[in-house]
């Protein structure tokens, strides 16, 4: 298994890691330098809807919890292997947790992405937002240029986006693996996820949640983008680091900054969702990017 050091090439700008997740990992660890090795996890909560961590330096990070990946019988040894090890998370070095970015178990990767996002927050706390991006508060959807009649491909049944697209009368498809997640009035816009190679290259605007980082589908989707398309990766799972996304044609990243990690983790431990923490313990931040040529 590759470690964090293995993922950091000597000349990353000339030869970035093959996958977006590895590129984000390498970029964050390289920029933190020696500080990355010293940081440990103080607390982690695998909530029903979101997983959150707090590092010993006070930085917090979030990632969506893939509910359908939770084993049905976690007391079974084979099922328990899919989970991060309870009782052995607090105190672990953050860079060791990041090794799980490359494991096949979604829940282990979820905790690793939350940790990666807390390390990215450490960079924000130390250096401010990325100089290569236009930074604004609020939802990334509002930063997208969607002209009337533009074709939109939405990956995942994301209710706020669908609601606004329907309100505008915008033509769009929702690429979704589970049609049961859509309401009856949303079904006319449904498209099976396996139609992505057909629909994404035709889209003027592409929107996906950061959960595609968890299931490993984001890289393949971004390779389908047509040149000049608007492309947004949104949600708490998205890491607020600019260049790895820009290198792959993304024009907007909508992530989150954890402002009150202790309060957030208490909410997650009690089953809290985004409705309970957005605008309170967590704020939305959007990076407007210029895709690399």
CSV table of C-alpha atoms in Angstrom, one decimal:
chain,number,residue,atom,x,y,z
A,1,UNK,CA,0.0,0.0,0.0
A,2,UNK,CA,1.3,3.5,-0.8
A,3,UNK,CA,2.0,5.8,2.0
A,4,UNK,CA,1.7,9.6,2.0
A,5,UNK,CA,5.4,10.1,1.2
A,6,UNK,CA,5.0,7.7,-1.8
A,7,UNK,CA,2.3,9.9,-3.2
A,8,UNK,CA,4.4,13.1,-3.2
A,9,UNK,CA,6.4,13.4,-6.5
A,10,UNK,CA,9.6,15.5,-6.5
A,11,UNK,CA,8.3,17.8,-9.2
A,12,UNK,CA,4.5,17.7,-8.7
A,13,UNK,CA,3.8,20.7,-11.0
A,14,UNK,CA,5.3,18.8,-13.9
A,15,UNK,CA,4.0,15.4,-13.1
A,16,UNK,CA,0.9,15.5,-10.8
A,17,UNK,CA,-0.4,12.2,-9.3
A,18,UNK,CA,-2.7,10.2,-11.5
A,19,UNK,CA,-5.8,10.5,-9.4
A,20,UNK,CA,-7.5,13.7,-8.1
A,21,UNK,CA,-7.5,12.3,-4.5
A,22,UNK,CA,-3.8,11.4,-4.6
A,23,UNK,CA,-3.1,14.9,-6.1
A,24,UNK,CA,-5.1,16.6,-3.3
A,25,UNK,CA,-3.2,14.4,-0.7
A,26,UNK,CA,0.2,15.2,-2.2
A,27,UNK,CA,-0.5,19.0,-2.5
A,28,UNK,CA,-1.7,19.3,1.1
A,29,UNK,CA,1.1,17.3,2.7
A,30,UNK,CA,3.7,19.0,0.6
A,31,UNK,CA,2.5,22.5,1.5
A,32,UNK,CA,2.3,21.7,5.2
A,33,UNK,CA,5.8,20.3,5.2
A,34,UNK,CA,7.0,19.1,8.6
A,35,UNK,CA,3.8,20.3,10.2
A,36,UNK,CA,1.9,17.5,8.6
A,37,UNK,CA,4.0,14.9,10.4
A,38,UNK,CA,3.3,16.5,13.8
A,39,UNK,CA,-0.5,16.7,13.6
A,40,UNK,CA,-2.7,14.1,15.3
A,41,UNK,CA,-6.4,13.4,15.5
A,42,UNK,CA,-8.0,14.6,18.8
A,43,UNK,CA,-11.5,13.3,18.0
A,44,UNK,CA,-13.5,11.7,15.2
A,45,UNK,CA,-17.2,11.1,14.8
A,46,UNK,CA,-18.7,8.9,12.2
A,47,UNK,CA,-22.2,10.4,12.0
A,48,UNK,CA,-25.2,9.1,10.1
A,49,UNK,CA,-25.0,11.8,7.5
A,50,UNK,CA,-21.5,13.2,7.9
A,51,UNK,CA,-18.1,12.2,9.4
A,52,UNK,CA,-16.1,14.9,11.2
A,53,UNK,CA,-12.7,15.1,12.7
A,54,UNK,CA,-10.8,17.6,14.9
A,55,UNK,CA,-7.1,17.7,14.8
A,56,UNK,CA,-5.0,18.5,17.9
A,57,UNK,CA,-4.3,22.0,16.5
A,58,UNK,CA,-8.1,22.8,16.5
A,59,UNK,CA,-8.7,22.4,12.8
A,60,UNK,CA,-11.8,20.5,11.7
A,61,UNK,CA,-12.8,18.6,8.6
A,62,UNK,CA,-15.9,17.0,7.2
A,63,UNK,CA,-16.8,14.3,4.7
A,64,UNK,CA,-20.2,12.9,3.7
A,65,UNK,CA,-20.9,9.5,5.3
A,66,UNK,CA,-21.8,6.9,2.6
A,67,UNK,CA,-24.7,5.4,4.5
A,68,UNK,CA,-25.2,2.5,2.1
A,69,UNK,CA,-21.6,1.4,2.8
A,70,UNK,CA,-22.3,0.8,6.5
A,71,UNK,CA,-22.1,-3.0,7.0
A,72,UNK,CA,-25.4,-4.5,8.2
A,73,UNK,CA,-23.7,-6.5,10.9
A,74,UNK,CA,-20.7,-4.5,12.2
A,75,UNK,CA,-20.2,-7.0,15.1
A,76,UNK,CA,-19.1,-9.6,12.6
A,77,UNK,CA,-15.3,-9.7,12.1
A,78,UNK,CA,-15.5,-9.5,8.4
A,79,UNK,CA,-17.9,-6.5,8.5
A,80,UNK,CA,-15.9,-4.8,11.2
A,81,UNK,CA,-12.9,-4.7,8.8
A,82,UNK,CA,-14.8,-2.2,6.7
A,83,UNK,CA,-14.8,0.3,9.6
A,84,UNK,CA,-12.1,2.5,11.1
A,85,UNK,CA,-11.0,0.9,14.4
A,86,UNK,CA,-12.9,2.3,17.3
A,87,UNK,CA,-10.8,3.3,20.3
A,88,UNK,CA,-7.7,3.6,18.1
A,89,UNK,CA,-8.5,6.8,16.2
A,90,UNK,CA,-7.8,9.6,18.7
A,91,UNK,CA,-4.1,10.2,18.9
A,92,UNK,CA,-3.2,8.7,15.5
A,93,UNK,CA,-1.0,10.8,13.2
A,94,UNK,CA,-3.1,12.4,10.5
A,95,UNK,CA,-0.7,11.3,7.8
A,96,UNK,CA,-1.2,7.7,8.9
A,97,UNK,CA,-5.0,8.1,8.6
A,98,UNK,CA,-4.5,9.4,5.1
A,99,UNK,CA,-3.1,6.0,4.0
A,100,UNK,CA,-6.8,4.9,4.0
A,101,UNK,CA,-7.4,7.2,1.1
A,102,UNK,CA,-6.2,4.2,-1.0
A,103,UNK,CA,-8.1,1.4,0.7
A,104,UNK,CA,-11.2,-0.1,-0.9
A,105,UNK,CA,-13.4,0.3,2.2
A,106,UNK,CA,-15.6,3.4,1.7
A,107,UNK,CA,-15.9,4.2,5.5
A,108,UNK,CA,-12.2,4.1,6.0
A,109,UNK,CA,-11.7,6.4,3.0
A,110,UNK,CA,-14.4,8.7,4.4
A,111,UNK,CA,-12.5,9.2,7.7
A,112,UNK,CA,-9.3,9.8,5.6
A,113,UNK,CA,-11.0,12.4,3.5
A,114,UNK,CA,-12.4,14.2,6.6
A,115,UNK,CA,-8.8,14.2,7.9
A,116,UNK,CA,-7.5,15.5,4.6
A,117,UNK,CA,-10.0,18.3,4.8
A,118,UNK,CA,-8.9,19.2,8.3
A,119,UNK,CA,-5.3,19.4,7.0
A,120,UNK,CA,-6.5,21.7,4.2
A,121,UNK,CA,-8.2,23.8,6.9
A,122,UNK,CA,-4.8,24.0,8.7
A,123,UNK,CA,-3.4,25.5,5.5
A,124,UNK,CA,-6.3,28.0,5.4
A,125,UNK,CA,-5.7,28.9,9.1
A,126,UNK,CA,-2.0,29.4,8.4
A,127,UNK,CA,-1.8,30.9,4.9
A,128,UNK,CA,-5.4,32.0,4.0
A,129,UNK,CA,-7.2,30.9,0.9
A,130,UNK,CA,-5.5,29.8,-2.3
A,131,UNK,CA,-4.0,32.7,-4.3
A,132,UNK,CA,-4.8,30.9,-7.6
A,133,UNK,CA,-8.6,31.0,-7.0
A,134,UNK,CA,-11.3,33.6,-6.5
A,135,UNK,CA,-12.7,32.9,-3.0
A,136,UNK,CA,-16.2,33.8,-1.9
A,137,UNK,CA,-18.7,32.8,0.7
A,138,UNK,CA,-21.8,30.8,-0.1
A,139,UNK,CA,-22.9,28.0,-2.3
A,140,UNK,CA,-20.9,27.1,-5.4
A,141,UNK,CA,-24.1,26.6,-7.4
A,142,UNK,CA,-24.6,30.4,-7.3
A,143,UNK,CA,-21.0,30.9,-8.7
A,144,UNK,CA,-21.8,28.9,-11.9
A,145,UNK,CA,-22.6,30.5,-15.2
A,146,UNK,CA,-25.7,28.7,-16.4
A,147,UNK,CA,-27.3,30.4,-19.4
A,148,UNK,CA,-30.9,29.7,-20.3
A,149,UNK,CA,-31.2,26.6,-22.3
A,150,UNK,CA,-27.7,25.3,-21.4
A,151,UNK,CA,-27.6,21.5,-20.9
A,152,UNK,CA,-26.8,20.5,-17.3
A,153,UNK,CA,-25.6,17.1,-16.1
A,154,UNK,CA,-26.1,16.6,-12.4
A,155,UNK,CA,-24.4,13.6,-10.8
A,156,UNK,CA,-26.4,12.5,-7.8
A,157,UNK,CA,-29.8,13.4,-6.6
A,158,UNK,CA,-28.9,16.7,-4.9
A,159,UNK,CA,-32.2,18.3,-3.9
A,160,UNK,CA,-31.2,22.0,-3.7
A,161,UNK,CA,-29.7,21.9,-7.2
A,162,UNK,CA,-32.6,20.0,-8.7
A,163,UNK,CA,-35.1,22.4,-7.1
A,164,UNK,CA,-33.4,25.5,-8.5
A,165,UNK,CA,-32.9,24.0,-12.0
A,166,UNK,CA,-36.6,23.0,-12.1
A,167,UNK,CA,-37.6,26.5,-11.0
A,168,UNK,CA,-35.5,28.0,-13.8
A,169,UNK,CA,-37.0,25.6,-16.4
A,170,UNK,CA,-33.4,24.5,-17.1
A,171,UNK,CA,-32.9,21.3,-19.1
A,172,UNK,CA,-30.9,18.8,-17.1
A,173,UNK,CA,-30.3,15.1,-16.4
A,174,UNK,CA,-29.7,13.6,-13.0
A,175,UNK,CA,-27.3,10.7,-13.2
A,176,UNK,CA,-28.1,8.6,-10.3
A,177,UNK,CA,-27.4,4.9,-9.3
A,178,UNK,CA,-30.5,4.6,-7.2
A,179,UNK,CA,-33.7,6.2,-8.7
A,180,UNK,CA,-35.5,5.6,-5.5
A,181,UNK,CA,-33.7,8.7,-4.1
A,182,UNK,CA,-35.7,10.9,-6.5
A,183,UNK,CA,-39.2,12.2,-5.9
A,184,UNK,CA,-42.0,11.5,-8.5
A,185,UNK,CA,-41.7,15.1,-9.8
A,186,UNK,CA,-38.0,14.7,-10.3
A,187,UNK,CA,-38.2,11.4,-12.2
A,188,UNK,CA,-38.6,13.0,-15.7
A,189,UNK,CA,-35.0,14.2,-15.3
A,190,UNK,CA,-33.6,10.8,-14.2
A,191,UNK,CA,-30.9,9.1,-16.2
A,192,UNK,CA,-29.1,5.9,-15.2
A,193,UNK,CA,-25.6,6.5,-14.0
A,194,UNK,CA,-24.2,4.2,-16.8
A,195,UNK,CA,-25.3,6.9,-19.3
A,196,UNK,CA,-22.5,9.2,-18.1
A,197,UNK,CA,-20.3,8.6,-21.2
A,198,UNK,CA,-23.2,9.7,-23.3
A,199,UNK,CA,-24.5,12.7,-21.4
A,200,UNK,CA,-21.5,14.3,-19.7
A,201,UNK,CA,-19.6,15.1,-22.9
A,202,UNK,CA,-22.7,16.9,-24.2
A,203,UNK,CA,-23.2,19.0,-21.0
A,204,UNK,CA,-22.5,22.7,-20.9
A,205,UNK,CA,-22.6,22.6,-17.2
A,206,UNK,CA,-21.5,19.6,-15.0
A,207,UNK,CA,-22.2,19.4,-11.3
A,208,UNK,CA,-21.3,16.7,-8.9
A,209,UNK,CA,-21.1,16.3,-5.2
A,210,UNK,CA,-17.8,15.5,-3.5
A,211,UNK,CA,-19.1,12.0,-2.7
A,212,UNK,CA,-17.8,10.9,-6.0
A,213,UNK,CA,-14.4,11.2,-4.4
A,214,UNK,CA,-15.5,8.5,-1.9
A,215,UNK,CA,-16.7,6.0,-4.5
A,216,UNK,CA,-13.8,6.6,-6.9
A,217,UNK,CA,-15.9,7.8,-9.9
A,218,UNK,CA,-14.9,11.5,-10.0
A,219,UNK,CA,-11.8,11.1,-12.1
A,220,UNK,CA,-13.6,9.2,-14.8
A,221,UNK,CA,-16.4,11.7,-14.9
A,222,UNK,CA,-14.0,14.7,-15.2
A,223,UNK,CA,-12.2,13.0,-18.1
A,224,UNK,CA,-15.6,13.1,-20.0
A,225,UNK,CA,-15.9,16.9,-19.8
A,226,UNK,CA,-15.9,18.8,-23.0
A,227,UNK,CA,-13.5,21.7,-23.3
A,228,UNK,CA,-15.0,24.9,-22.1
A,229,UNK,CA,-17.7,23.3,-20.0
A,230,UNK,CA,-18.6,24.7,-16.5
A,231,UNK,CA,-17.8,22.0,-13.9
A,232,UNK,CA,-18.4,22.2,-10.2
A,233,UNK,CA,-17.6,19.8,-7.4
A,234,UNK,CA,-19.7,20.7,-4.3
A,235,UNK,CA,-20.4,19.6,-0.8
A,236,UNK,CA,-18.5,19.2,2.5
A,237,UNK,CA,-16.5,16.3,1.0
A,238,UNK,CA,-14.8,18.6,-1.5
A,239,UNK,CA,-11.3,19.6,-0.4
A,240,UNK,CA,-10.7,23.4,-0.6
A,241,UNK,CA,-7.5,23.2,-2.6
A,242,UNK,CA,-7.4,24.7,-6.0
A,243,UNK,CA,-4.8,23.4,-8.4
A,244,UNK,CA,-5.6,19.7,-8.4
A,245,UNK,CA,-9.2,20.5,-9.5
A,246,UNK,CA,-8.1,23.1,-12.0
A,247,UNK,CA,-5.7,20.7,-13.6
A,248,UNK,CA,-8.8,18.5,-14.4
A,249,UNK,CA,-11.1,21.1,-15.9
A,250,UNK,CA,-13.1,22.0,-12.7
A,251,UNK,CA,-14.2,25.7,-12.7
A,252,UNK,CA,-15.8,25.8,-9.2
A,253,UNK,CA,-15.2,24.0,-5.9
A,254,UNK,CA,-17.8,24.4,-3.2
A,255,UNK,CA,-16.5,23.1,0.1
A,256,UNK,CA,-16.8,24.0,3.8
A,257,UNK,CA,-14.8,25.4,6.6
A,258,UNK,CA,-15.4,24.1,10.1
A,259,UNK,CA,-15.6,27.1,12.4
A,260,UNK,CA,-16.6,25.4,15.7
A,261,UNK,CA,-15.3,21.8,15.6
A,262,UNK,CA,-16.3,20.8,19.1
A,263,UNK,CA,-19.9,21.9,18.6
A,264,UNK,CA,-20.0,20.3,15.2
A,265,UNK,CA,-18.8,16.9,16.4
A,266,UNK,CA,-21.4,16.9,19.2
A,267,UNK,CA,-24.1,17.6,16.5
A,268,UNK,CA,-22.8,14.7,14.4
A,269,UNK,CA,-22.7,12.4,17.3
A,270,UNK,CA,-26.4,13.1,17.8
A,271,UNK,CA,-27.3,12.4,14.2
A,272,UNK,CA,-27.1,15.9,12.9
A,273,UNK,CA,-27.2,16.8,9.2
A,274,UNK,CA,-26.3,19.8,7.1
A,275,UNK,CA,-29.5,21.6,8.2
A,276,UNK,CA,-28.2,21.6,11.7
A,277,UNK,CA,-24.7,23.0,11.1
A,278,UNK,CA,-24.6,25.1,7.9
A,279,UNK,CA,-24.3,28.8,8.8
A,280,UNK,CA,-23.7,27.9,12.4
A,281,UNK,CA,-20.7,25.8,13.1
A,282,UNK,CA,-19.8,25.3,9.4
A,283,UNK,CA,-19.6,27.9,6.6
A,284,UNK,CA,-19.8,27.3,2.9
A,285,UNK,CA,-16.9,28.6,0.8
A,286,UNK,CA,-16.6,28.6,-3.0
A,287,UNK,CA,-13.4,28.6,-5.1
A,288,UNK,CA,-13.8,30.0,-8.6
A,289,UNK,CA,-11.0,28.4,-10.7
A,290,UNK,CA,-9.4,28.9,-14.1
A,291,UNK,CA,-8.8,25.5,-15.6
A,292,UNK,CA,-5.2,24.7,-16.5
A,293,UNK,CA,-4.5,24.9,-20.2
